[in-house]
PDB file of C-alpha atoms in Angstrom:
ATOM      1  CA  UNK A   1     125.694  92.460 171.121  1.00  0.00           C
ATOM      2  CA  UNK A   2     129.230  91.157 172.063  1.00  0.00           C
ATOM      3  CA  UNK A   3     130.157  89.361 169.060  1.00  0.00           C
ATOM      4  CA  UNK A   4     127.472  89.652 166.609  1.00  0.00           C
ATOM      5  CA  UNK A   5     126.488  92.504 164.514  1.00  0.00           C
ATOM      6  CA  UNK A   6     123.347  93.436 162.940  1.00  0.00           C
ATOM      7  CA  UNK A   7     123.386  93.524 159.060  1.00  0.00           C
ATOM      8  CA  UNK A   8     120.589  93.903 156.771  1.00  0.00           C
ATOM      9  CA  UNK A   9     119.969  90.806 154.625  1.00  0.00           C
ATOM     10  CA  UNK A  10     118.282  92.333 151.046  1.00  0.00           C
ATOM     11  CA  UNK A  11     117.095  88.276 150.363  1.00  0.00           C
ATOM     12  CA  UNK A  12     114.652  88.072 153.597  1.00  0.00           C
ATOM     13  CA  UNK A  13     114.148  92.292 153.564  1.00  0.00           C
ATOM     14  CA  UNK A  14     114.913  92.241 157.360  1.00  0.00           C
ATOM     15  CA  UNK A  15     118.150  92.644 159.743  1.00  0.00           C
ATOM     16  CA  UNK A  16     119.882  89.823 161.234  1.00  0.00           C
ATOM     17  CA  UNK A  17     122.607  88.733 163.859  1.00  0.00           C
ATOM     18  CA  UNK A  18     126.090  87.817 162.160  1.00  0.00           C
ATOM     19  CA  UNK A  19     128.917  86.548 164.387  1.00  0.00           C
ATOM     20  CA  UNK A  20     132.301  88.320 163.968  1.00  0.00           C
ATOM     21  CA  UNK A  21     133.712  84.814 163.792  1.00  0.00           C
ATOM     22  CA  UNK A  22     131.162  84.267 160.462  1.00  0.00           C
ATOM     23  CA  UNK A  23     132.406  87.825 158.989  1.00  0.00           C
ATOM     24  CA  UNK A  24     136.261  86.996 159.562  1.00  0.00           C
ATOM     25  CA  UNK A  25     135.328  83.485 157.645  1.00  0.00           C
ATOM     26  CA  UNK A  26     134.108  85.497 155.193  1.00  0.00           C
ATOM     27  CA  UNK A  27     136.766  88.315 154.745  1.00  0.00           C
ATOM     28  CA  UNK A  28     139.592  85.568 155.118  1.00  0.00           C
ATOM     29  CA  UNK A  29     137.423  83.415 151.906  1.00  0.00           C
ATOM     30  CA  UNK A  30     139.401  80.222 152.021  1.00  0.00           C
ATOM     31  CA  UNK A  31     141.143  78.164 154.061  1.00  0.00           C
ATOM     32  CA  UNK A  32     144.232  75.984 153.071  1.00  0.00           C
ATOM     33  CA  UNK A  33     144.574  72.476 153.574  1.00  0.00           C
ATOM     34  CA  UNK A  34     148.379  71.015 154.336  1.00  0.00           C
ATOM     35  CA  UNK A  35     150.017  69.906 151.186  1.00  0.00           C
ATOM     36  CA  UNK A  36     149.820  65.747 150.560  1.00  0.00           C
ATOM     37  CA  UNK A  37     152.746  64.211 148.775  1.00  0.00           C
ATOM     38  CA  UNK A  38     151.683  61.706 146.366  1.00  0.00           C
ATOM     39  CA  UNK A  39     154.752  59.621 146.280  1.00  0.00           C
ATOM     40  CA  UNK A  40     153.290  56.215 147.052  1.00  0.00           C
ATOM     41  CA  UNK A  41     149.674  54.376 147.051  1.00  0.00           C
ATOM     42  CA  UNK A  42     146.503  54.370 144.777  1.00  0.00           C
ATOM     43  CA  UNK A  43     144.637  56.933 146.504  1.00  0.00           C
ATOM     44  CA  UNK A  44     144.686  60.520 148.541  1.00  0.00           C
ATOM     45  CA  UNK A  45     141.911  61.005 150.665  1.00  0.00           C
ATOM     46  CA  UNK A  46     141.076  64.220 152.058  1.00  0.00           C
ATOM     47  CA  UNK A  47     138.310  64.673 154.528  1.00  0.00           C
ATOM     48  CA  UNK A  48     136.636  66.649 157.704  1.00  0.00           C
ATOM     49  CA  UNK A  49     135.123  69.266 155.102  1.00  0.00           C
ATOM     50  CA  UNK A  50     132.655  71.932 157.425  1.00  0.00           C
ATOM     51  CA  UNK A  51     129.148  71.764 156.842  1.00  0.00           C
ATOM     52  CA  UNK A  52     128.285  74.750 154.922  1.00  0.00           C
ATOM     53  CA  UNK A  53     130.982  74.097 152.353  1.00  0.00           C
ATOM     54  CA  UNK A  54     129.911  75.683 148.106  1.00  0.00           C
ATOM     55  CA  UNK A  55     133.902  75.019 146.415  1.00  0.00           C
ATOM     56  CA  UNK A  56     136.967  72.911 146.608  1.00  0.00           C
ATOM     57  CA  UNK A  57     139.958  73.762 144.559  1.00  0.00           C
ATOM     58  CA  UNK A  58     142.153  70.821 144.342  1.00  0.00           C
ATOM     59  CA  UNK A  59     145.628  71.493 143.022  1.00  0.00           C
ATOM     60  CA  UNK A  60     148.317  69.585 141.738  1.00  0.00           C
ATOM     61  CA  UNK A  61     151.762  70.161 141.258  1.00  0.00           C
ATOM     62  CA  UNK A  62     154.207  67.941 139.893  1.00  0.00           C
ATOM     63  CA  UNK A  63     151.808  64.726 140.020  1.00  0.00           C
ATOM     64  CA  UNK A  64     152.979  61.484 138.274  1.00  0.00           C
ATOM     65  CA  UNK A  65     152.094  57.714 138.944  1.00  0.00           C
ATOM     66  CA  UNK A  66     154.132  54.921 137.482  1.00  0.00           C
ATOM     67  CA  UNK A  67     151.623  53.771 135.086  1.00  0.00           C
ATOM     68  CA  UNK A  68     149.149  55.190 132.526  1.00  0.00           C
ATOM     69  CA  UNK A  69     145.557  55.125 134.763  1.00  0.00           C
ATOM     70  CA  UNK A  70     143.007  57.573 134.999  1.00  0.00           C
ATOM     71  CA  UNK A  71     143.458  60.263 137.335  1.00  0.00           C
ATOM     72  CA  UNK A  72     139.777  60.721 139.011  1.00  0.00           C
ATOM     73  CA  UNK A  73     138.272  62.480 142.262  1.00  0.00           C
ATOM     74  CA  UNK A  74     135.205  60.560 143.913  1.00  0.00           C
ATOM     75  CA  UNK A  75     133.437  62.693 146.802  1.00  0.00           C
ATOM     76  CA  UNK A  76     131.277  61.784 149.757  1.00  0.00           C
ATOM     77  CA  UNK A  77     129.207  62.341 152.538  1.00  0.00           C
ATOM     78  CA  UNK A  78     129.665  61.284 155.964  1.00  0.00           C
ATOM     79  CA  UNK A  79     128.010  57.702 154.651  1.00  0.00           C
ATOM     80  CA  UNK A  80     130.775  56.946 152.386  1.00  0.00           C
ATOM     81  CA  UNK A  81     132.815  57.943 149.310  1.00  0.00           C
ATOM     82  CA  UNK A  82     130.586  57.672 146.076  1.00  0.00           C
ATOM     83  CA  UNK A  83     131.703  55.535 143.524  1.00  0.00           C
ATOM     84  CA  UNK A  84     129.023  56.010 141.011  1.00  0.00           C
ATOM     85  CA  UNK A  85     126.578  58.224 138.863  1.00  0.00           C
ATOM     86  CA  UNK A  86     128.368  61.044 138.214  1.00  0.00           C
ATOM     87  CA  UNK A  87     129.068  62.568 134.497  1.00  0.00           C
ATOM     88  CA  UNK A  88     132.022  63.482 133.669  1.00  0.00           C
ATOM     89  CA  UNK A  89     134.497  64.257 130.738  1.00  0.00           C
ATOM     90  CA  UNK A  90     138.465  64.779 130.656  1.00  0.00           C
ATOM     91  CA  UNK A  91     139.507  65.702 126.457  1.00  0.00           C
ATOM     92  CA  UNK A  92     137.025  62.835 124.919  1.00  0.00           C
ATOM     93  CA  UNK A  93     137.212  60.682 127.874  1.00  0.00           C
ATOM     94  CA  UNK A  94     133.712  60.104 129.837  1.00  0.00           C
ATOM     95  CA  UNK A  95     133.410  58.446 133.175  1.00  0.00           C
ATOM     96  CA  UNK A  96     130.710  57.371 135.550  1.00  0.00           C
ATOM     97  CA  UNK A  97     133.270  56.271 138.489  1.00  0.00           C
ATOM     98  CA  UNK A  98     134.049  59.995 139.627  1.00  0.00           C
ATOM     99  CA  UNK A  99     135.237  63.216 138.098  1.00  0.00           C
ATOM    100  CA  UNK A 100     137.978  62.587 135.455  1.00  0.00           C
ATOM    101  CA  UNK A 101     141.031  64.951 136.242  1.00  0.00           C
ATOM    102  CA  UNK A 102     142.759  63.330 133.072  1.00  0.00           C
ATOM    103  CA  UNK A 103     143.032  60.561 130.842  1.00  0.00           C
ATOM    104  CA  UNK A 104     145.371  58.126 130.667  1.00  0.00           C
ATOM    105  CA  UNK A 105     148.238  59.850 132.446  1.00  0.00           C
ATOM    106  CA  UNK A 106     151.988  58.733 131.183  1.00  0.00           C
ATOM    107  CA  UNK A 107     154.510  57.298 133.785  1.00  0.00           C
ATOM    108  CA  UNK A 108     156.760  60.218 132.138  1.00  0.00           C
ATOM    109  CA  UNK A 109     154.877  62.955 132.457  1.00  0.00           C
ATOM    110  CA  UNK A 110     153.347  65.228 135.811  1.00  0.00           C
ATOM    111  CA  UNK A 111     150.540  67.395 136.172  1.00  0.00           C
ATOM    112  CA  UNK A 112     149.962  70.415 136.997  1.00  0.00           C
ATOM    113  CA  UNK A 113     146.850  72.748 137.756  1.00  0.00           C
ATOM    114  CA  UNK A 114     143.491  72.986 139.409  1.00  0.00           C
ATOM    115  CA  UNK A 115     140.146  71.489 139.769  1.00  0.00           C
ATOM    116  CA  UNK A 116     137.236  73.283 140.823  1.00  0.00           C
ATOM    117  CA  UNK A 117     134.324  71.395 142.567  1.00  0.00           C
ATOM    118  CA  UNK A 118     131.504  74.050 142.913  1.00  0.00           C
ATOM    119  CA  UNK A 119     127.979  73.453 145.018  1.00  0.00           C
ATOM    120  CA  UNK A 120     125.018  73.793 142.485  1.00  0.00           C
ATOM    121  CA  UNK A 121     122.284  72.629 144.421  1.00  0.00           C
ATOM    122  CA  UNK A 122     122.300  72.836 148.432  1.00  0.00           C
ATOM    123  CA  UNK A 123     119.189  71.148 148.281  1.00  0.00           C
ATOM    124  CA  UNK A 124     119.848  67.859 145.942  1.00  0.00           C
ATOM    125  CA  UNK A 125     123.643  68.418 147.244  1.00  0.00           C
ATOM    126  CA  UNK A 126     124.814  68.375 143.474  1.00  0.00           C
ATOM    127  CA  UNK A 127     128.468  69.328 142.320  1.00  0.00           C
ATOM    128  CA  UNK A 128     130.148  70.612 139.673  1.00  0.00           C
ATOM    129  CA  UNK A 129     133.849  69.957 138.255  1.00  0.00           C
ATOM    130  CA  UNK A 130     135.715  72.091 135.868  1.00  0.00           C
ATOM    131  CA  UNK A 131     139.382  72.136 135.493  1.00  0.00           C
ATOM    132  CA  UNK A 132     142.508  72.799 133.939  1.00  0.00           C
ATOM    133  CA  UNK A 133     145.667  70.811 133.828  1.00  0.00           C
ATOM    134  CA  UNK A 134     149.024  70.721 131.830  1.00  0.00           C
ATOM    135  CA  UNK A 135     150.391  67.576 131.400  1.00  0.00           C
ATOM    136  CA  UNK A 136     153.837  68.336 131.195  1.00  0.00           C
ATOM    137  CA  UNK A 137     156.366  65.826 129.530  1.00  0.00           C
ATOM    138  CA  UNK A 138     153.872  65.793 126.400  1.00  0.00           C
ATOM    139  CA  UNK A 139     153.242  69.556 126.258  1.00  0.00           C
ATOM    140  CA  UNK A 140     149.069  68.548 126.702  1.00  0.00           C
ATOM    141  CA  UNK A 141     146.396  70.745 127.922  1.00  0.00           C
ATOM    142  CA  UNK A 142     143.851  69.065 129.442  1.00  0.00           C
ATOM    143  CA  UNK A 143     140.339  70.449 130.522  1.00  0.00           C
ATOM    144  CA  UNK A 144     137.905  68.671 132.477  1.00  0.00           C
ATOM    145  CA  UNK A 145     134.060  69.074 133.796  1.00  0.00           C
ATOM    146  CA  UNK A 146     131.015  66.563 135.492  1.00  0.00           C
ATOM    147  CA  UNK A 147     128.484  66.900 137.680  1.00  0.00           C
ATOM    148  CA  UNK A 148     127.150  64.396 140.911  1.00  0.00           C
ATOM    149  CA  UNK A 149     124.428  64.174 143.517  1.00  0.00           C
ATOM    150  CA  UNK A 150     125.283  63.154 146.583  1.00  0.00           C
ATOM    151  CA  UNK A 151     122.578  62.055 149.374  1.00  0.00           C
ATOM    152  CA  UNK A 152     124.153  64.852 152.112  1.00  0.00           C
ATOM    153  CA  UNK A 153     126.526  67.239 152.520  1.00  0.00           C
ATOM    154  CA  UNK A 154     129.677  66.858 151.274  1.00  0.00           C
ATOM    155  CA  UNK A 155     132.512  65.983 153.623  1.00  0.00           C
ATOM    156  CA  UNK A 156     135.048  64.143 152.163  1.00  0.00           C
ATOM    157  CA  UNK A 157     136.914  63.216 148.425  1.00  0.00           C
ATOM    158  CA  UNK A 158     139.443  60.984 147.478  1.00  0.00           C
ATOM    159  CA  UNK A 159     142.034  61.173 144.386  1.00  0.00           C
ATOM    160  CA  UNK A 160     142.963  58.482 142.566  1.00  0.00           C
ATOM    161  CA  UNK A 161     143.951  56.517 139.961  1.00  0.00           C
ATOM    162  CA  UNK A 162     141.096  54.962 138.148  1.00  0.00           C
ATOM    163  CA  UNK A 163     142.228  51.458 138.031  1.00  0.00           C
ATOM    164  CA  UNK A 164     143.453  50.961 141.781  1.00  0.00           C
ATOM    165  CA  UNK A 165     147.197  49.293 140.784  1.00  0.00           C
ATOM    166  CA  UNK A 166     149.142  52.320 139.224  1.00  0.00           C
ATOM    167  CA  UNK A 167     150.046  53.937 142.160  1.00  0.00           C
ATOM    168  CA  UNK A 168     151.143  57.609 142.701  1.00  0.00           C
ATOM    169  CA  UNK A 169     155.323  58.521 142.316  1.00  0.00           C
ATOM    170  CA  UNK A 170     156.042  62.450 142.297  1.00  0.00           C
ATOM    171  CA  UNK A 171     154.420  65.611 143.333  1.00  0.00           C
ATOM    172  CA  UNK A 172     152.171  66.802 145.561  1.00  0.00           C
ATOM    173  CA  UNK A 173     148.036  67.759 145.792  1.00  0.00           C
ATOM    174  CA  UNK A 174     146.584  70.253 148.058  1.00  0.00           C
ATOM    175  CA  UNK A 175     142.902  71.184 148.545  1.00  0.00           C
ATOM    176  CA  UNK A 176     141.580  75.273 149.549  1.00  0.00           C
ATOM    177  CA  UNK A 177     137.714  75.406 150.317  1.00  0.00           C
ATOM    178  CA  UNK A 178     135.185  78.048 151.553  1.00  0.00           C
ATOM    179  CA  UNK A 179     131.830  78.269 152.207  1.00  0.00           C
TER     180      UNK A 179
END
C-alpha cells in the first residue's frame, strides 16, 4: 500500500486506508505555534489553522497591557473574525464580544495560564472555552468558560483587549492545536 495502512474502524464496522502521514499527526498530537510577544498593539492575531482542527490551547505567560481592559479571544472562519454571539463568563464577568480570558486586567499585574477552545459540534462548528489564569501582582485566580457558533470551520482567532485603546506591554502568548 506504500504509505497507507489498513486499520479497522469499530464506528463504520469495516477496514479503511490511513496514511502514515495521518498516524504520525496523530502519535505526534499537537503542534506548536512560534511564541508572539505582546509588547505593543491592541490585538494578536493568530491564523492558518488546518481544516480538521477539535482544540486550541492558548497560553500566556507574563501578559500585561498598560491599562485595565478586558482580555478576550474572538475566533473566525475564513469569512472573518466573529465579533458577536458568543456566551461567555470570566469570575462574574459575562460577555457577548468573544471569550473573556479575564476581567478587568491591572496595568500592574501579568497573566499567566491556559485557555482551552474545544470543538463541540463539527456540524454547527460550535466551540467551547474553559480556562485557568493567575493574575499575578494581585495573587487572583481567575477561571473562565463560553461557547460560539461559527458559520465554517475555524481558521483563525485574535486576542485582545476588549476596549481596542489599552494596548499590550509584557509577556508573551503562544497557541498548540491538534485535530
Amino acid at each position: 500500500l506504500g504509505d497507507e495502512v489498513l486499520v479497522f474502524d469499530i464506528s463504520a464496522d469495516a477496514m479503511r486506508k490511513v496514511t502514515l502521514t495521518n498516524i504520525k499527526t496523530l502519535i505526534a498530537g499537537a503542534t506548536l505555534g512560534t511564541p508572539v510577544a505582546t509588547t505593543s498593539g491592541v490585538s494578536i492575531p493568530f491564523t492558518g489553522f488546518p481544516s480538521g482542527t477539535k482544540w486550541i490551547r492558548i497560553s500566556f505567560v507574563g501578559v500585561s497591557t498598560n491599562g485595565t481592559s478586558d482580555i478576550q479571544i474572538q475566533i473566525g472562519d475564513a469569512g472573518g473574525i466573529e465579533t458577536a454571539g458568543y456566551l461567555s463568563l470570566a469570575r462574574a464577568t459575562a460577555a457577548t464580544a468573544g471569550f473573556l480570558v479575564c476581567d478587568a486586567t491591572l496595568a500592574a499585574s501579568t497573566l499567566n495560564g491556559t485557555i482551552t477552545l474545544s470543538l463541540e459540534n463539527s456540524t454547527a462548528f460550535t466551540w467551547t472555552s474553559s480556562g485557568n489564569l493567575y493574575r499575578q501582582g494581585t495573587a487572583l485566580f481567575i477561571g473562565s468558560a463560553g461557547s460560539k457558533s461559527l458559520s465554517a470551520e475555524l481558521t483563525q482567532l485574535v486576542v485582545m483587549t476588549a476596549n481596542a485603546v489599552d494596548v499590550f506591554d509584557a509577556g508573551e502568548i503562544n497557541v498548540q492545536y491538534g485535530s
